[in-house]
Coordinates of C-alpha atoms and ligand atoms in Angstrom, one line a residue:
M7 CA -65.7 21.9 27.8
V8 CA -66.8 21.2 24.2
D9 CA -68.8 24.2 22.8
F10 CA -70.8 23.9 19.7
S11 CA -72.1 27.4 19.6
L12 CA -70.7 30.1 17.4
S13 CA -69.0 33.0 19.1
K14 CA -70.5 36.5 18.9
H15 CA -68.1 37.4 16.1
E16 CA -68.8 34.2 14.2
K17 CA -72.5 34.7 14.5
E18 CA -72.2 38.3 13.1
L19 CA -70.0 37.1 10.3
F20 CA -72.5 34.4 9.3
E21 CA -75.4 36.9 9.6
K22 CA -73.4 39.4 7.4
A23 CA -72.9 36.9 4.7
M24 CA -76.6 35.9 4.9
E25 CA -77.7 39.4 4.6
F26 CA -75.5 39.8 1.5
T27 CA -77.1 36.7 0.1
R28 CA -80.6 37.8 0.9
K29 CA -80.0 41.3 -0.6
Y30 CA -77.9 40.5 -3.7
I31 CA -77.9 36.7 -4.5
T32 CA -81.2 35.0 -3.7
P33 CA -83.5 37.5 -5.5
N34 CA -81.3 37.6 -8.6
A35 CA -80.2 34.0 -8.8
R36 CA -82.2 33.3 -11.9
E37 CA -81.2 36.4 -13.7
L38 CA -77.6 35.8 -12.8
E39 CA -77.9 32.3 -14.3
E40 CA -79.4 33.5 -17.4
A41 CA -77.3 36.5 -18.0
N42 CA -74.3 34.4 -19.3
E43 CA -72.0 37.2 -18.0
F44 CA -69.4 37.1 -15.4
P45 CA -71.1 38.5 -12.2
W46 CA -68.6 41.3 -11.7
E47 CA -71.1 43.5 -9.8
I48 CA -71.6 40.7 -7.1
A49 CA -67.9 40.1 -6.9
Q50 CA -67.2 43.8 -6.4
K51 CA -69.9 44.1 -3.9
A52 CA -68.7 41.1 -2.0
K53 CA -65.1 42.6 -2.0
E54 CA -66.5 45.8 -0.5
A55 CA -68.5 43.8 2.1
G56 CA -65.3 42.0 3.1
L57 CA -66.4 38.7 1.7
M58 CA -63.5 38.2 -0.8
H59 CA -59.9 37.1 -0.4
L60 CA -61.0 35.5 2.7
H61 CA -57.8 34.0 4.0
I62 CA -55.2 36.3 2.5
P63 CA -53.6 38.0 5.6
K64 CA -54.8 41.4 6.5
D65 CA -51.4 43.1 5.9
I66 CA -51.5 41.7 2.4
G67 CA -55.0 43.2 1.7
G68 CA -57.2 40.3 2.6
Q69 CA -59.6 39.3 5.3
G70 CA -57.3 37.1 7.3
Y71 CA -60.1 34.7 8.1
T72 CA -59.7 31.1 9.4
L73 CA -61.0 28.2 7.5
F74 CA -63.8 27.9 10.0
E75 CA -64.9 31.5 9.3
E76 CA -64.6 30.8 5.6
T77 CA -67.1 27.9 5.9
L78 CA -69.6 30.2 7.5
I79 CA -69.4 32.6 4.6
A80 CA -69.4 29.7 2.0
E81 CA -72.6 28.2 3.7
A82 CA -74.4 31.6 3.6
I83 CA -73.4 32.3 -0.1
G84 CA -74.1 28.7 -1.2
Y85 CA -77.7 29.1 0.4
G86 CA -78.3 31.9 -2.2
D87 CA -76.8 30.2 -5.3
A88 CA -74.2 27.5 -5.8
G89 CA -72.9 29.2 -9.0
V90 CA -72.2 32.5 -7.3
A91 CA -70.6 30.7 -4.5
T92 CA -68.3 28.8 -6.9
T93 CA -67.3 32.2 -8.4
L94 CA -66.5 33.8 -5.1
L95 CA -64.9 30.7 -3.5
A96 CA -62.8 29.9 -6.6
D97 CA -60.8 33.0 -5.7
N98 CA -59.8 31.4 -2.5
L99 CA -58.9 28.2 -4.2
A100 CA -56.5 30.1 -6.5
F101 CA -54.9 31.9 -3.6
T102 CA -54.6 28.9 -1.2
P103 CA -51.6 27.3 -3.0
I104 CA -49.8 30.7 -3.0
L105 CA -50.5 31.2 0.7
I106 CA -49.2 27.6 1.4
G107 CA -46.1 27.9 -0.8
S108 CA -44.9 31.5 -0.9
T109 CA -42.5 33.6 1.1
Q110 CA -43.6 36.9 2.7
E111 CA -41.6 38.6 -0.1
Q112 CA -43.6 36.8 -2.9
L113 CA -46.8 37.8 -1.1
E114 CA -45.8 41.4 -0.9
K115 CA -44.7 41.5 -4.5
Y116 CA -47.4 39.4 -6.4
I117 CA -50.4 39.3 -4.1
K118 CA -50.5 42.6 -2.2
P119 CA -51.2 44.7 -5.4
L120 CA -54.2 42.5 -6.3
A121 CA -55.7 42.0 -2.8
S122 CA -55.3 45.6 -1.7
D123 CA -56.8 47.1 -5.1
P124 CA -60.2 48.6 -4.4
K125 CA -61.4 46.9 -7.6
V126 CA -61.8 43.2 -7.3
K127 CA -58.9 41.2 -8.8
L128 CA -59.4 37.5 -9.0
G129 CA -57.2 34.5 -9.1
A130 CA -57.7 31.1 -11.0
F131 CA -56.5 27.7 -10.0
C132 CA -55.0 25.8 -12.9
L133 CA -54.4 22.1 -12.1
T134 CA -56.8 20.1 -14.5
E135 CA -55.8 19.1 -18.0
R136 CA -57.6 17.1 -20.5
V137 CA -55.4 14.1 -19.7
A138 CA -55.2 14.8 -16.0
G139 CA -58.4 15.1 -14.1
S140 CA -58.6 12.9 -11.0
D141 CA -55.1 11.8 -11.7
A142 CA -53.6 15.1 -11.0
A143 CA -50.0 13.9 -11.0
A144 CA -50.4 13.0 -14.7
I145 CA -50.2 16.7 -15.8
K146 CA -48.1 17.5 -18.9
T147 CA -47.8 21.3 -18.6
V148 CA -43.9 21.7 -18.6
A149 CA -41.9 24.4 -16.8
E150 CA -38.3 24.8 -17.9
K151 CA -35.6 27.0 -16.2
D152 CA -34.1 29.3 -18.7
G153 CA -31.5 31.8 -16.9
D154 CA -33.5 33.7 -14.3
E155 CA -36.8 32.8 -15.9
W156 CA -39.2 29.9 -16.1
V157 CA -40.7 29.1 -19.5
I158 CA -44.1 27.4 -19.3
N159 CA -45.9 25.4 -22.1
G160 CA -49.0 23.4 -21.9
H161 CA -52.8 23.5 -21.7
K162 CA -55.2 23.7 -18.7
C163 CA -59.0 23.2 -18.8
F164 CA -61.9 23.9 -16.4
A165 CA -60.1 26.8 -14.9
T166 CA -62.8 28.7 -13.0
S167 CA -62.8 32.4 -13.7
G168 CA -59.6 31.8 -15.7
H169 CA -60.8 34.3 -18.4
V170 CA -61.2 37.2 -16.0
A171 CA -58.4 36.4 -13.5
S172 CA -55.4 38.6 -12.8
I173 CA -53.2 35.9 -11.5
L174 CA -53.1 32.1 -12.3
S175 CA -51.8 29.5 -9.9
V176 CA -50.5 27.0 -12.4
F177 CA -49.4 23.4 -11.6
T178 CA -46.4 22.3 -13.8
T179 CA -43.9 19.6 -14.1
T180 CA -40.2 19.7 -15.1
D181 CA -40.5 16.1 -16.4
P182 CA -43.9 14.6 -17.1
E183 CA -42.4 11.1 -17.0
Q184 CA -41.6 11.5 -13.3
G185 CA -45.2 12.1 -12.0
Y186 CA -45.8 13.8 -8.7
K187 CA -42.0 14.0 -8.0
T188 CA -41.2 16.8 -10.4
M189 CA -44.4 18.7 -10.0
A190 CA -44.2 22.5 -9.2
C191 CA -46.7 25.4 -8.8
H192 CA -46.0 28.7 -10.5
M193 CA -47.7 32.0 -10.1
V194 CA -48.4 33.4 -13.6
P195 CA -49.8 36.9 -14.2
A196 CA -52.7 36.4 -16.6
D197 CA -51.4 39.2 -18.9
A198 CA -48.1 37.4 -19.5
P199 CA -47.3 37.1 -23.2
G200 CA -48.2 33.7 -24.4
V201 CA -51.2 33.1 -22.0
K202 CA -54.1 32.5 -24.3
I203 CA -57.7 32.1 -23.0
G204 CA -59.7 29.4 -24.9
F205 CA -63.3 28.7 -25.1
L206 CA -65.7 28.9 -22.1
E207 CA -67.4 25.6 -21.1
N208 CA -71.1 25.4 -21.5
K209 CA -72.7 23.8 -18.4
M210 CA -76.0 22.3 -17.2
G211 CA -76.0 24.5 -14.1
Q212 CA -74.1 27.0 -12.0
S213 CA -74.0 29.4 -14.9
A214 CA -73.0 32.3 -12.8
S215 CA -69.6 30.7 -12.8
F216 CA -67.4 30.3 -15.8
Q217 CA -64.7 27.8 -16.8
C218 CA -62.2 28.1 -19.6
E219 CA -59.4 26.4 -21.4
I220 CA -56.0 28.2 -21.0
E221 CA -53.0 27.7 -23.4
F222 CA -49.5 28.5 -22.1
K223 CA -47.2 29.1 -25.1
D224 CA -43.5 29.9 -24.2
V225 CA -44.8 31.9 -21.3
R226 CA -41.9 33.5 -19.4
V227 CA -42.1 34.3 -15.7
P228 CA -39.4 35.5 -13.4
A229 CA -37.5 32.9 -11.3
D230 CA -39.3 33.9 -8.1
C231 CA -42.6 32.9 -9.5
I232 CA -42.2 29.3 -8.3
L233 CA -43.8 28.4 -5.0
G234 CA -41.3 26.6 -3.0
K235 CA -39.2 24.3 -5.2
V236 CA -39.6 21.8 -8.0
G237 CA -41.1 18.7 -6.3
D238 CA -43.3 20.7 -3.9
G239 CA -46.2 21.0 -6.4
F240 CA -48.1 17.9 -5.6
K241 CA -47.9 18.5 -1.8
I242 CA -49.0 22.0 -2.3
A243 CA -52.0 20.8 -4.4
M244 CA -53.0 18.2 -1.9
Q245 CA -52.7 20.6 1.0
T246 CA -54.7 23.2 -0.9
L247 CA -57.5 20.7 -1.5
D248 CA -57.5 19.6 2.1
K249 CA -58.5 23.1 3.0
T250 CA -60.8 24.1 0.0
R251 CA -62.8 20.8 0.2
A252 CA -64.2 22.1 3.5
S253 CA -65.3 25.3 1.7
I254 CA -67.0 23.2 -1.1
A255 CA -68.6 21.2 1.6
A256 CA -69.9 24.4 3.2
I257 CA -71.5 25.4 -0.1
G258 CA -73.2 22.0 -0.1
V259 CA -74.5 22.6 3.4
G260 CA -75.9 26.0 2.2
V261 CA -77.7 24.3 -0.7
A262 CA -78.8 21.4 1.6
Q263 CA -80.3 23.8 4.1
R264 CA -82.0 26.1 1.6
A265 CA -83.6 23.0 0.0
V266 CA -85.1 22.2 3.4
H267 CA -86.4 25.7 3.9
E268 CA -87.9 26.0 0.4
A269 CA -89.5 22.5 0.7
A270 CA -90.9 23.1 4.2
K271 CA -92.4 26.5 3.3
F272 CA -94.1 24.9 0.2
A273 CA -95.4 22.0 2.3
N274 CA -96.8 24.4 4.8
H275 CA -98.7 26.2 2.2
R276 CA -99.8 23.8 -0.5
R277 CA -103.1 21.9 0.2
Q278 CA -104.2 18.6 -1.4
F279 CA -106.9 16.3 -0.2
G280 CA -108.2 19.1 2.1
Q281 CA -105.0 19.6 4.1
K282 CA -101.5 20.9 4.0
I283 CA -99.2 18.4 2.2
G284 CA -96.7 18.8 5.2
K285 CA -99.3 16.8 7.2
F286 CA -98.8 13.7 5.1
Q287 CA -96.3 11.5 6.7
G288 CA -94.7 10.7 3.2
I289 CA -93.7 14.4 3.0
A290 CA -93.1 15.1 6.7
F291 CA -90.5 12.2 6.8
L292 CA -88.8 13.5 3.8
L293 CA -88.4 16.9 5.5
A294 CA -87.0 15.3 8.6
D295 CA -84.4 13.3 6.6
M296 CA -83.4 16.4 4.7
E297 CA -82.8 18.4 7.9
A298 CA -80.8 15.5 9.4
R299 CA -78.6 15.4 6.3
A300 CA -78.1 19.3 6.4
M301 CA -77.3 19.1 10.2
A302 CA -74.8 16.1 9.9
A303 CA -73.1 17.8 6.8
R304 CA -72.7 21.1 8.8
W305 CA -71.0 19.6 11.8
A306 CA -68.7 17.4 9.6
T307 CA -67.7 20.5 7.6
R308 CA -67.1 22.7 10.6
Y309 CA -65.1 19.9 12.3
A310 CA -62.8 19.6 9.2
A311 CA -62.3 23.3 9.1
W312 CA -61.6 23.4 12.8
L313 CA -58.9 20.7 12.6
A314 CA -57.1 22.7 9.9
D315 CA -57.3 25.8 11.9
K316 CA -55.7 24.0 14.8
G317 CA -52.9 22.9 12.5
M318 CA -54.0 19.2 12.6
R319 CA -54.1 17.0 9.5
N320 CA -57.8 16.9 8.0
S321 CA -57.5 14.9 4.8
K322 CA -59.9 12.3 5.9
E323 CA -62.3 14.7 7.6
S324 CA -62.3 17.2 4.8
S325 CA -62.9 14.5 2.1
L326 CA -65.7 13.0 4.1
A327 CA -67.2 16.4 4.9
K328 CA -67.2 17.0 1.1
V329 CA -68.9 13.6 0.5
L330 CA -71.5 14.1 3.2
A331 CA -72.3 17.7 2.4
T332 CA -72.4 17.5 -1.4
D333 CA -74.4 14.4 -1.4
A334 CA -76.7 16.0 1.1
A335 CA -77.0 19.0 -1.3
M336 CA -77.9 16.7 -4.2
L337 CA -80.3 14.6 -2.3
N338 CA -82.0 17.5 -0.6
A339 CA -82.3 19.5 -3.8
T340 CA -83.9 16.5 -5.6
D341 CA -86.3 15.9 -2.6
C342 CA -87.2 19.6 -2.7
V343 CA -88.2 19.3 -6.4
Q344 CA -90.2 16.1 -5.4
I345 CA -92.0 17.9 -2.5
M346 CA -93.0 20.8 -4.7
G347 CA -94.4 18.4 -7.3
G348 CA -94.9 19.9 -10.8
Y349 CA -94.0 23.4 -9.4
G350 CA -90.5 22.1 -8.4
Y351 CA -89.8 21.3 -12.1
L352 CA -90.7 24.9 -13.2
R353 CA -88.1 27.5 -13.8
E354 CA -90.2 30.1 -11.8
Y355 CA -89.2 28.3 -8.6
P356 CA -85.7 27.9 -7.1
A357 CA -85.7 24.0 -6.7
E358 CA -84.6 22.9 -10.2
Q359 CA -81.7 25.5 -10.3
M360 CA -80.6 24.1 -6.9
M361 CA -80.8 20.6 -8.2
R362 CA -78.7 21.4 -11.3
G363 CA -76.2 23.3 -9.3
A364 CA -75.8 20.7 -6.6
K365 CA -74.7 18.0 -9.1
L366 CA -71.4 19.9 -9.8
L367 CA -70.5 20.0 -6.1
Q368 CA -70.2 16.2 -6.2
I369 CA -67.7 16.5 -9.1
Y370 CA -65.3 19.4 -8.9
E371 CA -62.3 19.7 -6.5
G372 CA -62.0 16.0 -6.6
T373 CA -65.1 13.9 -7.4
N374 CA -66.9 12.2 -4.5
Q375 CA -65.4 8.9 -5.6
I376 CA -61.9 10.4 -5.2
Q377 CA -62.9 11.6 -1.8
R378 CA -63.8 8.0 -0.9
V379 CA -60.4 6.9 -2.3
V380 CA -58.6 9.4 0.0
A381 CA -60.6 8.6 3.0
S382 CA -60.7 4.8 2.7
G383 CA -56.7 4.8 2.2
L384 CA -56.5 6.5 5.5
I385 CA -59.1 4.4 7.2
L386 CA -57.2 1.2 6.1
K387 CA -53.9 2.8 7.3
E388 CA -55.4 3.8 10.7
S389 CA -56.9 0.4 11.2
K390 CA -53.4 -1.1 11.7
E391 CA -53.1 0.8 14.9
I392 CA -56.6 0.0 16.2
D393 CA -57.2 -2.7 18.8
T394 CA -61.0 -3.4 18.7
G395 CA -60.6 -5.8 21.7
F396 CA -61.8 -8.7 19.8
R397 CA -59.9 -12.0 20.3
L398 CA -60.6 -15.2 18.4
K399 CA -61.3 -18.2 20.8
Y400 CA -60.7 -21.8 20.0
D401 CA -61.6 -24.3 22.6
G402 CA -62.0 -21.4 25.1
K403 CA -58.4 -20.3 24.5
D404 CA -57.0 -17.3 22.7
A405 CA -56.3 -18.2 19.0
P406 CA -54.4 -16.2 16.4
N407 CA -56.8 -14.2 14.1
P408 CA -56.5 -15.9 10.6
W409 CA -55.9 -12.6 9.1
E410 CA -52.8 -11.6 11.2
Ligands
FAD2 C1 -67.6 23.5 -13.4 C2 -66.2 22.9 -13.0 C3 -65.3 23.7 -12.4 C4 -64.0 23.2 -12.3 N1 -63.1 24.2 -11.7 C5 -61.8 23.8 -11.7 C6 -60.7 24.7 -11.4 O1 -61.0 25.9 -11.1 N2 -59.4 24.3 -11.6 C7 -59.1 23.1 -11.9 O2 -57.9 22.8 -12.0 N3 -60.0 22.2 -12.2 C8 -61.4 22.5 -12.1 N4 -62.3 21.6 -12.4 C9 -61.9 20.2 -12.8 C10 -62.4 19.1 -11.8 O3 -61.8 19.3 -10.6 C11 -62.3 17.8 -12.5 O4 -63.4 17.8 -13.5 C12 -62.6 16.7 -11.6 O5 -61.5 16.6 -10.6 C13 -62.8 15.3 -12.3 O6 -61.8 15.1 -13.3 P1 -62.3 14.7 -14.8 O7 -63.5 15.6 -15.0 O8 -61.2 14.7 -15.7 O9 -62.8 13.2 -14.5 P2 -62.0 11.8 -14.5 O10 -60.9 12.0 -13.6 O11 -61.8 11.5 -16.0 O12 -63.1 10.9 -13.8 C14 -64.3 10.3 -14.6 C15 -65.0 9.4 -13.6 O13 -64.1 8.3 -13.2 C16 -64.1 8.4 -11.7 N5 -62.7 8.0 -11.2 C17 -61.5 8.5 -11.7 N6 -60.5 7.9 -10.9 C18 -61.1 7.1 -10.1 C19 -60.7 6.2 -9.0 N7 -59.4 6.1 -8.7 N8 -61.5 5.4 -8.3 C20 -62.9 5.6 -8.5 N9 -63.4 6.4 -9.5 C21 -62.5 7.1 -10.2 C22 -64.4 9.7 -11.4 O14 -65.0 9.8 -10.0 C23 -65.5 10.1 -12.3 O15 -66.8 9.6 -12.0 C24 -63.6 21.9 -12.6 C25 -64.5 21.1 -13.2 C26 -65.8 21.6 -13.5 C27 -66.8 20.7 -14.2

């Protein structure tokens, strides 16, 4: 029988992450945004609470969580602040290609020392370049084999936590002319000679997360730093994003739900024209629509994660969950500002920070247009196998459909 309830363990995990959020993130979200410093203390506390390195296996020093469990944590952290959630979840983004493409020996050698260190050690995912954003196969960062080493040259940008990471998962190519066919993914220790951290980006929101330029200048790494083989890079990137998009969607669910709660609390308290504003249908219906979006987004997200955990392909579902949940986050945060009137626009209240933070969710890890490209491609492909039952009749007889 289908069961939509969380297990005892899942409920406890969600509650633990919510408790962490209520204690360390929500009350400090404004200060964390304005500090302009990497939130090391939160990251360290999250590590100690078992809320980091979420799907690195336990024997390698991680938590060994499923993607479903990860979405519970991401929703709870996103409820507190999307910027902090981006910082904590970007670490998973960096380790996911490694977990997909590495051997047990590579995990033991390169990941275990980081994941099992009591001090939090982060990863950064380096795919995007100035010339290659949505078109990831257009990357120009070149990896050349030289004896028993790889030599890497190129520039990456927008690398979340790149300036503080210990290990970088770097997407490369052995021949930029060949597109996805010659893409590879290399693990690069961040302290390897030739890795140069560039400037930090200046953003409109999510300021508790940091993105930087990284230059790779004749960076030499051992031969076993490649994940799989040359040609596997694009597949590893796409498989990574199928998983991590469910996590970003979960951050969106958290933001969307928090917006409902803040708006409802305000509407229950604020009085105009002699009554609580929540009594006005114009406000009450907004609240109902906001809750509907959060609810739909949550189930789409959990379904996308569940499919991945069952080993089933979830490209369409994770792309659409990201669209639903991050659009819900943006719409709900905007409606929250509206319901709070002038107060929604003030920095004393959380709504405007939520609104700025939500915007980014629609852009990174593939814009929502790109999610629609992925999903619509699959919908068109699947339609070839679908019989809707419709038959064109002409003079009462079956006629060939004109498009067949
Ligand atoms: C804060 C932040 C954090 C990030 N973190 C990371 C990270 O950790 N690692 C990493 O590698 N990258 C990261 N990124 C990069 C991010 O994934 C890209 O910005 C994103 O994929 C879009 O690429 P782009 O910015 O180059 O936009 P472009 O690809 O240039 O797109 C510009 C516009 O064109 C649209 N567009 C492009 N192609 C199509 C199409 N085929 N159909 C319809 N519309 C299209 C896009 O949707 C967008 O609206 C981050 C970005 C930001 C802003």
